[in-house]
């Protein structure tokens, strides 16, 4: 690992971990929830608002930025930090997941994937080398290996995709030139314990600065997801951050921190915010559009310290939603993001204090 990146495991309580990951653009304290800024913006949220909610690491996506505005444009504008005016750490996803989920008529072979853009149907080809080149142009602090994510239940397909993911990871390591970026490998293997075990062993053997777990939260049940973590976690090295991709909800964060995961991202808080939905700290949803809220002077959550809850009533927020004002997306997204960020910060404090199980018990009762 380059000197720019160090991970210190500060405390462990059961399997839950508190850590400190340093990057060229600052420290990330784990457990951490990363707001998703797919196209170099966290939807409806300004960098100043992200700063206020104490976001430390923001995620952007190579597939989307390669198509628009083009990774070479971002490079010309000084890289992602400069372009989106986010001075803190940035993680870019390799685009592997989007090539398969958004790209049309994707044709995969052992060398890479040819796909049609979901925007204009134009043909493009991603290989591990291309995914690294794009992410080097974008300039995030953490970059992700190019992987193949499959649907959860097809074993033959999952095994082939896992083998490809491993071969592609070796090519990503070979292709990587910048030493101010940390490359994370990705564990695949769908819901098959023996594949997950094999993949976790392979990725762990490569001494990368961090390890991600992909292909979960893609349609399998919550019990299956958690049981895969029980297989993978004991294999992972203690001294590397573990990133569970695409998770999640408040319940998922608590359950997965409890199983030794450190980093999380999910579009849910901002997607819900744009769809008039808010969650409370315990994961329950508040149907803000319902009539009883029309005259409710209380905030979304009395205990929440976010900008929205400190300043606005449920009655006002419901009004914005009903008249379809743009501000509702911003205010509701602030609350949802803050809720997840605060939850990870509270879990971190509990782990450092050796009181994580007490924390979980009181959270469950909440
Ligand atoms: Zn709030």
PDB file of C-alpha atoms in Angstrom, residues 2 6 86 136 256 267:
ATOM      1  CA  UNK A   2       1.269   3.499  -0.754  1.00  0.00           C
ATOM      2  CA  UNK A   6      -3.308   3.660   5.945  1.00  0.00           C
ATOM      3  CA  UNK A  86     -15.768  18.270  -3.023  1.00  0.00           C
ATOM      4  CA  UNK A 136      -7.471   7.352 -13.200  1.00  0.00           C
ATOM      5  CA  UNK A 256     -23.803  -5.511   8.776  1.00  0.00           C
ATOM      6  CA  UNK A 267     -28.988   5.425  -3.413  1.00  0.00           C
TER       7      UNK A 267
END
